[in-house]
PDB file of C-alpha atoms in Angstrom:
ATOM      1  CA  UNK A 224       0.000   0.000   0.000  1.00 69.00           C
ATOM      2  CA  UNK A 225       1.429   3.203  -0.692  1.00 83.00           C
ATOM      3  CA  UNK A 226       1.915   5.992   1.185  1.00 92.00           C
ATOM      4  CA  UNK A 227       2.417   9.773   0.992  1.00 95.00           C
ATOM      5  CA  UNK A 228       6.347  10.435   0.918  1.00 96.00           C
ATOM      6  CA  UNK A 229       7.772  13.965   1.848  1.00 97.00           C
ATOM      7  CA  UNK A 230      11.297  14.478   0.087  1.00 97.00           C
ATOM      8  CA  UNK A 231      12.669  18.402   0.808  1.00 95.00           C
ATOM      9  CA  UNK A 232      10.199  20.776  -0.679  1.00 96.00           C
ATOM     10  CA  UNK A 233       7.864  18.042  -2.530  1.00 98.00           C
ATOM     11  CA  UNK A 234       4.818  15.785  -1.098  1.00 98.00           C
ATOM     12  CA  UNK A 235       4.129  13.020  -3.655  1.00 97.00           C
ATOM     13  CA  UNK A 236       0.874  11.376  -2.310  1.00 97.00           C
ATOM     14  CA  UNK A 237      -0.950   8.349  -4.040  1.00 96.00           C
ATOM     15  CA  UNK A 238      -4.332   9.117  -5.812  1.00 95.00           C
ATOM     16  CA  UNK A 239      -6.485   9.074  -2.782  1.00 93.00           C
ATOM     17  CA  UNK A 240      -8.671  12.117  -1.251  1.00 92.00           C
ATOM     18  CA  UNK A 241      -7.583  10.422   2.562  1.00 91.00           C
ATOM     19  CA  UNK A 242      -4.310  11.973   1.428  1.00 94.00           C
ATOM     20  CA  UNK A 243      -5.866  15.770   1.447  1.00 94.00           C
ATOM     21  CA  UNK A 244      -4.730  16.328   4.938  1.00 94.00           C
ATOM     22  CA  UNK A 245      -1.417  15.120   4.654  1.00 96.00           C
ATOM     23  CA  UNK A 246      -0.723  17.840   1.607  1.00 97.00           C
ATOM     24  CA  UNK A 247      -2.427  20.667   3.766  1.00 97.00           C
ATOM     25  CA  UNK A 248      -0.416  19.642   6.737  1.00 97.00           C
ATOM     26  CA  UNK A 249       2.565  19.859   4.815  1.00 98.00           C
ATOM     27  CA  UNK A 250       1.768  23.377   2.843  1.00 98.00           C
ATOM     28  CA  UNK A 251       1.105  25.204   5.233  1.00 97.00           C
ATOM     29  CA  UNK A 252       3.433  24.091   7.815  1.00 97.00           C
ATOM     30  CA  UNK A 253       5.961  25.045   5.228  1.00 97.00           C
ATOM     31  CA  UNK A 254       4.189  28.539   4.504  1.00 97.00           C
ATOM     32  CA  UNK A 255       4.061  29.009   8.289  1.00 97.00           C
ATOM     33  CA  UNK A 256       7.780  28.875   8.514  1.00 96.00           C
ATOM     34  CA  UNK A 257       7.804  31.799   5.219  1.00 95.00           C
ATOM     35  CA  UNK A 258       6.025  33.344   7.960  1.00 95.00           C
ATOM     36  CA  UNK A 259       3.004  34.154   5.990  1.00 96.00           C
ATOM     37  CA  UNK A 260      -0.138  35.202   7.481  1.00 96.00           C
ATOM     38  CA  UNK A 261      -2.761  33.159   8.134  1.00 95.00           C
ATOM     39  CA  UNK A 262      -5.017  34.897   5.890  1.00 95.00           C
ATOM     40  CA  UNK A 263      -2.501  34.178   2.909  1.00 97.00           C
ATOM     41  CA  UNK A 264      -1.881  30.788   4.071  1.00 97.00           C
ATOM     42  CA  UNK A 265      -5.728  29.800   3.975  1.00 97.00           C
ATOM     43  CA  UNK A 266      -6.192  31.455   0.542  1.00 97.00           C
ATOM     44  CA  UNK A 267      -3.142  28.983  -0.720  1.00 98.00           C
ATOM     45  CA  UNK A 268      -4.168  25.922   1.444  1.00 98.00           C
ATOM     46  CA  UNK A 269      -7.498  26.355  -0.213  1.00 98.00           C
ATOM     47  CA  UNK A 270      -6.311  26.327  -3.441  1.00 98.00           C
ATOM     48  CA  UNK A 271      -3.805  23.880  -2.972  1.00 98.00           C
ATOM     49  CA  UNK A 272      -6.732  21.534  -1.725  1.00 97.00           C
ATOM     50  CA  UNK A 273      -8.934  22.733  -5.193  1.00 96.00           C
ATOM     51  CA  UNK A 274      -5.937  21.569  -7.177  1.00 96.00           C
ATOM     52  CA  UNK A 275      -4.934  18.270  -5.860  1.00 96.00           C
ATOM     53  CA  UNK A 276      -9.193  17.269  -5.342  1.00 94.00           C
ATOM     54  CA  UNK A 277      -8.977  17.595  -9.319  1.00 93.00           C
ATOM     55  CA  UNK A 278      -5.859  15.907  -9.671  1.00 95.00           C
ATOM     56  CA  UNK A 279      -6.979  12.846  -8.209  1.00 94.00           C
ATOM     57  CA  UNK A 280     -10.584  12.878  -8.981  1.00 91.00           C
ATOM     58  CA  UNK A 281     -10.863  14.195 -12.953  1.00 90.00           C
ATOM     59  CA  UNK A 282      -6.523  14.148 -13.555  1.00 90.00           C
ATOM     60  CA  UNK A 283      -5.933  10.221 -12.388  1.00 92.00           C
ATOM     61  CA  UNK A 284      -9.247   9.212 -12.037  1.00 91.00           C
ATOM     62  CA  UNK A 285      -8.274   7.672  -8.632  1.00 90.00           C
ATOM     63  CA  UNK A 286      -6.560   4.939 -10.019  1.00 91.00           C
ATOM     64  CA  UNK A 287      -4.237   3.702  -7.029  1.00 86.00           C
ATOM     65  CA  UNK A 288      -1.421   3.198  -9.662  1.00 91.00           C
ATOM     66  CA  UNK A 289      -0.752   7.158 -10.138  1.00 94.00           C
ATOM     67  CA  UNK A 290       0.651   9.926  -7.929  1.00 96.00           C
ATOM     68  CA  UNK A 291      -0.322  13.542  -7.482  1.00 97.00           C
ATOM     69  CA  UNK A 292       3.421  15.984  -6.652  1.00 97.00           C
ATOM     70  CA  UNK A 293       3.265  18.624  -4.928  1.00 98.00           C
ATOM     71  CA  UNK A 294       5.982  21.204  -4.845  1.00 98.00           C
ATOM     72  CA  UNK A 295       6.517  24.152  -3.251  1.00 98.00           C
ATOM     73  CA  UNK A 296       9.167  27.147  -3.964  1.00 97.00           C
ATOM     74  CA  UNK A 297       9.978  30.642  -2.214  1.00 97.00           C
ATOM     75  CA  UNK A 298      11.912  33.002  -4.491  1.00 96.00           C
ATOM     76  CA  UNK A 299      11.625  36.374  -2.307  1.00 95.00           C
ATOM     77  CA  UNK A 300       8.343  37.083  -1.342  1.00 95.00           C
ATOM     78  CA  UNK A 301       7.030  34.916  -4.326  1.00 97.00           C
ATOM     79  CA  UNK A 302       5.408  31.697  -3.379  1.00 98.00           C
ATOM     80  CA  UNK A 303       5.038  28.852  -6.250  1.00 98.00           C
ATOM     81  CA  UNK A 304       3.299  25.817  -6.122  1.00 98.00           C
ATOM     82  CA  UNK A 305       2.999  22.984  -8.957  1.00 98.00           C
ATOM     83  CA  UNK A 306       0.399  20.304  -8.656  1.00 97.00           C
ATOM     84  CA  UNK A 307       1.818  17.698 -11.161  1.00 97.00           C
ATOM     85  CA  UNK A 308      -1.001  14.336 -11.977  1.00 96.00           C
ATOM     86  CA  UNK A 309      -0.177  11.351 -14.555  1.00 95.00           C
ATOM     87  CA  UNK A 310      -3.600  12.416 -16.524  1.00 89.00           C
ATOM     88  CA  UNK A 311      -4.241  13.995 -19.567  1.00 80.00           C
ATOM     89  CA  UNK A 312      -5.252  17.716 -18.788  1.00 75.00           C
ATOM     90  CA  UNK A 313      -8.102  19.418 -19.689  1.00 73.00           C
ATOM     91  CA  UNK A 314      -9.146  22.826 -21.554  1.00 75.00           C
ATOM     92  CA  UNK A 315     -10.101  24.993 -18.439  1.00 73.00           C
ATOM     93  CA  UNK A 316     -12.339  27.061 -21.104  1.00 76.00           C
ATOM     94  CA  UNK A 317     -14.572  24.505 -22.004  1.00 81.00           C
ATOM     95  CA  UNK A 318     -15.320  24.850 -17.546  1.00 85.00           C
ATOM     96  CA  UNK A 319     -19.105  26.545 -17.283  1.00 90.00           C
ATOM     97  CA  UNK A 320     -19.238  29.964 -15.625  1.00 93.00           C
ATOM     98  CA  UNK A 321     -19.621  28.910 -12.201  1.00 94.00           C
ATOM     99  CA  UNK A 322     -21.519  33.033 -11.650  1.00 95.00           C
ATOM    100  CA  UNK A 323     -24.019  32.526 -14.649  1.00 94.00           C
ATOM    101  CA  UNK A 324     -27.638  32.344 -13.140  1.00 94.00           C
ATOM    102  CA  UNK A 325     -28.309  28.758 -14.413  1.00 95.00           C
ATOM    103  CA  UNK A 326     -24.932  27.483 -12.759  1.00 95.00           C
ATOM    104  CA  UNK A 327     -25.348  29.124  -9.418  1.00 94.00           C
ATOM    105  CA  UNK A 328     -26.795  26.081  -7.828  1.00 94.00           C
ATOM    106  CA  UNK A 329     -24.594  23.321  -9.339  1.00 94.00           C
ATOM    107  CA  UNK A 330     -22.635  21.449  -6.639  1.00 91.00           C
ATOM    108  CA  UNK A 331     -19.553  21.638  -8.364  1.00 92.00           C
ATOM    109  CA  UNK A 332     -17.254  23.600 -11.129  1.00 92.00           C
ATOM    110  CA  UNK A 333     -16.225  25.922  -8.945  1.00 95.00           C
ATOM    111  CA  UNK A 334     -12.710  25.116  -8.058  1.00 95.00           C
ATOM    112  CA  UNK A 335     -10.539  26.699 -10.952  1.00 94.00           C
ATOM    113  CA  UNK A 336     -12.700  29.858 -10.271  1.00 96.00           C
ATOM    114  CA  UNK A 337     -11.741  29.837  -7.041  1.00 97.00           C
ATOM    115  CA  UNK A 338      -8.464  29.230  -7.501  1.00 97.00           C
ATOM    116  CA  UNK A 339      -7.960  32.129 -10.382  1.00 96.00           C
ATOM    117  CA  UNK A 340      -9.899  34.626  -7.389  1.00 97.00           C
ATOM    118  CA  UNK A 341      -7.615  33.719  -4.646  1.00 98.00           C
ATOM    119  CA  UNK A 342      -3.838  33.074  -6.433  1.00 98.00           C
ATOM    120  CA  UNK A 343      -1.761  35.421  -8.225  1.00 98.00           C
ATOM    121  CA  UNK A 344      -1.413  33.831 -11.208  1.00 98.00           C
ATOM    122  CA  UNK A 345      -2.396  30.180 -12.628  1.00 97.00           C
ATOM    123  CA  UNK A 346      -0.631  28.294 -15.522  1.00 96.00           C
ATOM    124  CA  UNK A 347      -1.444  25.152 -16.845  1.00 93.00           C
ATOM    125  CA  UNK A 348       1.179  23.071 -19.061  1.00 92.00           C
ATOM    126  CA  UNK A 349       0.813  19.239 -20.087  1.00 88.00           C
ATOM    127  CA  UNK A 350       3.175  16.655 -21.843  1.00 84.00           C
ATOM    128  CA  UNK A 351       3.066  13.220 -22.406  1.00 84.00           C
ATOM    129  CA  UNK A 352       3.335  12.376 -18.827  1.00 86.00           C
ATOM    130  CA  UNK A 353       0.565  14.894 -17.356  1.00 92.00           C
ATOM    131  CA  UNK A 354      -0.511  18.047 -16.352  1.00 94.00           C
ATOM    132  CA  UNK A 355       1.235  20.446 -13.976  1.00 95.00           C
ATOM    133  CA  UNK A 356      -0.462  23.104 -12.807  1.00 96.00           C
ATOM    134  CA  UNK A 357       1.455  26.073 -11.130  1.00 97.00           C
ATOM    135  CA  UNK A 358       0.488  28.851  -8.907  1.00 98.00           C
ATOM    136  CA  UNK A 359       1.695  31.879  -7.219  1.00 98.00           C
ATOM    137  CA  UNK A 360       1.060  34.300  -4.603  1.00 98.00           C
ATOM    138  CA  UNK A 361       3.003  36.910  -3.372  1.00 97.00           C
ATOM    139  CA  UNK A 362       3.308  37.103   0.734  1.00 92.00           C
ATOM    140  CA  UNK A 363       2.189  40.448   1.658  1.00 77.00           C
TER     141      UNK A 363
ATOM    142  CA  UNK B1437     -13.092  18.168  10.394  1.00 84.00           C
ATOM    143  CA  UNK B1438     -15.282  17.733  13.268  1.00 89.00           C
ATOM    144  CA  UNK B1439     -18.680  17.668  13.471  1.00 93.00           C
ATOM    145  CA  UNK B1440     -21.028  18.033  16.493  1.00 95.00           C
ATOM    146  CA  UNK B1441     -25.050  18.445  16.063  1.00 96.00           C
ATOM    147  CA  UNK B1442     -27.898  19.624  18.162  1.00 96.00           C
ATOM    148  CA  UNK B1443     -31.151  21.259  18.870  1.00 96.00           C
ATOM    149  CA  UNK B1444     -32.502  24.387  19.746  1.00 97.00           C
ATOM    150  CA  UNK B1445     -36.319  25.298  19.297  1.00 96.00           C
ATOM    151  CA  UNK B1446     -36.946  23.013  17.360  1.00 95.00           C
ATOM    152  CA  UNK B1447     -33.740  23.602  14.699  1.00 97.00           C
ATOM    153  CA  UNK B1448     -31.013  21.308  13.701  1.00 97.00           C
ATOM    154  CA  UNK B1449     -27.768  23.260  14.571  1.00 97.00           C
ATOM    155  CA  UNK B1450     -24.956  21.565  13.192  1.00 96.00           C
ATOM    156  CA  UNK B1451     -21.398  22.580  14.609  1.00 96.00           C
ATOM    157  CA  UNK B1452     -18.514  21.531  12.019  1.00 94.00           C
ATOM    158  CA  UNK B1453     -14.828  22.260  13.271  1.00 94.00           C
ATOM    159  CA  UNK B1454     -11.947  22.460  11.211  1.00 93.00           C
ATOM    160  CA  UNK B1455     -11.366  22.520   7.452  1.00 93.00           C
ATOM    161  CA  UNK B1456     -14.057  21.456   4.708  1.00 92.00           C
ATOM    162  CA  UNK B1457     -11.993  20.241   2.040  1.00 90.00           C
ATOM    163  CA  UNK B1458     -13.197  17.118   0.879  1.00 83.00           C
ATOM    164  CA  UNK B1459     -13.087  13.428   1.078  1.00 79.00           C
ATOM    165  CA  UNK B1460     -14.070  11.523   4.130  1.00 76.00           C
ATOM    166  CA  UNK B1461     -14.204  14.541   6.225  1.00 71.00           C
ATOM    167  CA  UNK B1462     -16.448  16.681   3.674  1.00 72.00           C
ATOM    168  CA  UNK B1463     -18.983  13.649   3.686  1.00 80.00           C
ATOM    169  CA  UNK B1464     -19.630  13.347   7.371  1.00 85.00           C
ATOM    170  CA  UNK B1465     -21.261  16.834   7.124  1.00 83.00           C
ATOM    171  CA  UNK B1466     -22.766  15.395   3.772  1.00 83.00           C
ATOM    172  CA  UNK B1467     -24.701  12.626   5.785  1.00 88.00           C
ATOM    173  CA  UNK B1468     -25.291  14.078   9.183  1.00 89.00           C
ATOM    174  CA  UNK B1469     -27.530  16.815   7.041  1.00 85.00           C
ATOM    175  CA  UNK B1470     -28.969  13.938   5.129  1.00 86.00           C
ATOM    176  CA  UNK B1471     -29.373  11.801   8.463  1.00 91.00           C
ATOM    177  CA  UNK B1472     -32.008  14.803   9.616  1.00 93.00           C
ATOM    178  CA  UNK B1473     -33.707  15.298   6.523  1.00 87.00           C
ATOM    179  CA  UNK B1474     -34.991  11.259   6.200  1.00 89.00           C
ATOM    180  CA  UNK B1475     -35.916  12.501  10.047  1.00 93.00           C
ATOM    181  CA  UNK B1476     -37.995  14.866   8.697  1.00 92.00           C
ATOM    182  CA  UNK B1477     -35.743  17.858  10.433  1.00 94.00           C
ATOM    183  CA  UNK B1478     -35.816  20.392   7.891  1.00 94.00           C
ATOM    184  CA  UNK B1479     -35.338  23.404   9.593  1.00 96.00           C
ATOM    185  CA  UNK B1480     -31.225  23.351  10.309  1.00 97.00           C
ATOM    186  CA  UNK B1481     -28.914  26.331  10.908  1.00 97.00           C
ATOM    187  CA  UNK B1482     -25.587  25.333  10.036  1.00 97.00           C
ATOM    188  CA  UNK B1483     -22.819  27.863  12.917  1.00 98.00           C
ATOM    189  CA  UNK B1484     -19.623  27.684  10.507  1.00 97.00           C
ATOM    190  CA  UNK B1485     -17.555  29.746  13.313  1.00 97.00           C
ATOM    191  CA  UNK B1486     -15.324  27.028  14.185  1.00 96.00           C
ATOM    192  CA  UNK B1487     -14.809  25.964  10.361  1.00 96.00           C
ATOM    193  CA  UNK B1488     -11.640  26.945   9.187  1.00 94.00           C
ATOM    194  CA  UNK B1489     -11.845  27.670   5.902  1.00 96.00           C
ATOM    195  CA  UNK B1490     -13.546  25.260   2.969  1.00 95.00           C
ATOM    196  CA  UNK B1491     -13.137  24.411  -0.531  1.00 96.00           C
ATOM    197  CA  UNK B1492     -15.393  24.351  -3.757  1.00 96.00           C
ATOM    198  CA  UNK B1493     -16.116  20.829  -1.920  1.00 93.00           C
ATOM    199  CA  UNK B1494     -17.583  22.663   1.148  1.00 93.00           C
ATOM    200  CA  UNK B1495     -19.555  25.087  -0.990  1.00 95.00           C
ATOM    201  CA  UNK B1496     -21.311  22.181  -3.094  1.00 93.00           C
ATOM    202  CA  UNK B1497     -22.287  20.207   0.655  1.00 91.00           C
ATOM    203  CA  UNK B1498     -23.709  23.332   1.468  1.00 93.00           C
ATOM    204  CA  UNK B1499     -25.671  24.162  -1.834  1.00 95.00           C
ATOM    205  CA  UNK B1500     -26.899  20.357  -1.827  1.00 91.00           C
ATOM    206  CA  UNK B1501     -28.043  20.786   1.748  1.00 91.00           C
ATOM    207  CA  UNK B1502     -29.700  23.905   0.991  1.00 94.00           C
ATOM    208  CA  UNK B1503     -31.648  22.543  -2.514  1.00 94.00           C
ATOM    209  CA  UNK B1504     -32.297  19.467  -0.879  1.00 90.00           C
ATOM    210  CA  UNK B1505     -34.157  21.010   2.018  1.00 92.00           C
ATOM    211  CA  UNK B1506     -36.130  23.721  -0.123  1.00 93.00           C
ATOM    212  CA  UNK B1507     -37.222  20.589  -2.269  1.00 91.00           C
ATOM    213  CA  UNK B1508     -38.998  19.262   0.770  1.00 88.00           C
ATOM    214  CA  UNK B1509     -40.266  22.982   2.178  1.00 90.00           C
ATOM    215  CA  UNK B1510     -37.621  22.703   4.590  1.00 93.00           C
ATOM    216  CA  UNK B1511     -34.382  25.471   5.278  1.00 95.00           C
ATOM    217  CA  UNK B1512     -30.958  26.220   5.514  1.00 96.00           C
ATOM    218  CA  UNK B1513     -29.421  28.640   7.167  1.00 98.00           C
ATOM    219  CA  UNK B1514     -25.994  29.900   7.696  1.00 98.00           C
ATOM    220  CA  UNK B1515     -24.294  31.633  11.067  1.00 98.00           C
ATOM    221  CA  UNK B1516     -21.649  33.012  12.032  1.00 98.00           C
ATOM    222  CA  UNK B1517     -19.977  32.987   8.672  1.00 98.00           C
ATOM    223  CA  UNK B1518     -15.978  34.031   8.995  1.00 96.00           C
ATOM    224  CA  UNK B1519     -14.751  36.720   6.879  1.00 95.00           C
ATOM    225  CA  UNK B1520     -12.629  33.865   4.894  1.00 95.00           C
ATOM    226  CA  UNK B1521     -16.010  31.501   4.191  1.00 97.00           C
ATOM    227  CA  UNK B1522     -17.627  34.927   3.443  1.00 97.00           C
ATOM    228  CA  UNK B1523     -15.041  36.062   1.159  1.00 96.00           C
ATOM    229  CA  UNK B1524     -15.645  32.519  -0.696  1.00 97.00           C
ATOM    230  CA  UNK B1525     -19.602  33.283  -0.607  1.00 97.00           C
ATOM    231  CA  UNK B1526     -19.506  36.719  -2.334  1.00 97.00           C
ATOM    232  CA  UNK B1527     -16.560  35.608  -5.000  1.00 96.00           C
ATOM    233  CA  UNK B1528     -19.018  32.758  -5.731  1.00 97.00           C
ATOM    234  CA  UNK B1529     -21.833  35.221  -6.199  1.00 97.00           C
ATOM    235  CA  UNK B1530     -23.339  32.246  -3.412  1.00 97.00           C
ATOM    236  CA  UNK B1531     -24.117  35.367  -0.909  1.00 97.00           C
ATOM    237  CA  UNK B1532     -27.006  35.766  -3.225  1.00 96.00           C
ATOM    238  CA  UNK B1533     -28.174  32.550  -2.344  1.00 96.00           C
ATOM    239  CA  UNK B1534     -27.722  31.603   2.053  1.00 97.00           C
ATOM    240  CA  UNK B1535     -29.808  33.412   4.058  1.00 97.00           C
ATOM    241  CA  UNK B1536     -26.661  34.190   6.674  1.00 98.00           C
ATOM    242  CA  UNK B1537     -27.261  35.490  10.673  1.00 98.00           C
ATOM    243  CA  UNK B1538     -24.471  36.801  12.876  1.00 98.00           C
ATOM    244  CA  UNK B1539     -25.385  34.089  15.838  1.00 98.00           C
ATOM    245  CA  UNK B1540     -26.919  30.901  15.699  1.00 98.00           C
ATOM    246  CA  UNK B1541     -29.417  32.580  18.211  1.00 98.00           C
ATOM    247  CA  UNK B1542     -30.619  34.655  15.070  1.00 98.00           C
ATOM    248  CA  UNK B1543     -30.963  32.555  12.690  1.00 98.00           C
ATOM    249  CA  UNK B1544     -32.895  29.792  14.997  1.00 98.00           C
ATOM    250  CA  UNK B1545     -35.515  32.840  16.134  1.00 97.00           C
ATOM    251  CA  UNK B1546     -35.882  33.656  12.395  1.00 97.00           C
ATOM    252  CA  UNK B1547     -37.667  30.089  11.870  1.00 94.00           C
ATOM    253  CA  UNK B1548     -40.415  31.290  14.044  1.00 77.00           C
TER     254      UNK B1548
END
């Protein structure tokens, strides 16, 4: 059975949502000792938690044989973060507007949103091998 | 996340602690909601001051709650919402949609 497995500045944790915790435990104990504020540290933590939910769920469909990484970099007062999955992306256009009338009251398709309100900046690259997705925030 | 439930009045007042961010944790508040509904509880204030912060996850147990109750004449209302869940509600254009008190003692008296 794997596990979740910490190496430096990376959490690589098997495509399971019982492994949310262990990636928020991780990000933000490292963004506590940035010394962020807490405000800034829930607004990552929450996206964080946006990125890796679709990483497992709609990225590696939850298969048990892929990994989600997640790595985190400080260069100055710039945080990054890359969410890396073994699936094969997806076309965050072709996402509903989760603020049209009609969608309002849909459970889900909500999480990019989110994440674009809350980060800096959000880039999404794929290759052969997956999709990374990449954001920053700058500590205030 | 935690979760701790009671009455008051006559209202379901269900106490989550924590974060809301999905898997086994999101679905315990998920059920417990569901548990009083097949109970035929439908009025139920949910007090998020203890919660954290949640996720798109947390947002869609709430909206499911709330359509599921309306569906059978029933309610839900939100209290003491934190200025980090509230930030989330008005991004989400969602403040539109709770019907939010600043205590749990408000929003059980405004059931009467």
């Amino acid at each position: 059975m794997k596990k979740p497995m910490i190496s430096g500045d990376t959490i690589t944790i098997p495509s399971s949502q019982e492994y949310l915790m262990d990636v928020d435990i991780f990000i933000e104990g490292i963004l506590r000792g940035y010394g962020a504020d807490e405000s800034t540290i829930a607004d990552i933590a929450i996206s964080v938690s946006e990125l890796v939910n679709n990483a497992i769920c709609h990225g590696n469909k939850s298969s048990g044989e892929k990994d989600v990484r997640i790595s985190i970099h400080r260069s100055g007062k710039k945080i990054s973060i890359t969410i890396l999955d073994e699936g094969e992306g997806f076309n965050p256009d072709e996402i509903d507007d989760p603020l049209a009338d009609e969608n309002l009251l849909k459970e889900a398709g909500r999480g990019i949103f989110i994440v674009r309100s809350l980060m800096d900046s959000v880039k999404i690259s794929e290759d052969n091998s997956g999709t990374a997705i990449t954001i920053t925030k700058s500590l205030s | 996340m935690r979760l701790s439930d009671r009455e008051q009045d006559g209202v379901v007042v269900l106490e989550p602690k924590g974060k809301i961010m999905g898997g086994p944790d999101a679905s315990l508040l998920h059920d417990k909601l569901y548990e009083f509904i097949e109970q035929d509880k439908k009025k139920v204030v949910i007090d998020l001051s203890q919660v954290d912060w949640m996720n798109s996850t947390g947002l869609g147990i709430l909206i499911s709650g709330y359509t599921t109750l309306r569906n059978t004449n029933g309610e839900l209302k939100l209290a003491n919402v934190t200025e980090k869940i509230q930030s989330l509600l008005t991004i989400t254009k969602l403040v539109t949609v709770f019907e939010a008190y600043d205590t749990v003692d408000e929003a059980v008296k405004s059931f009467k």
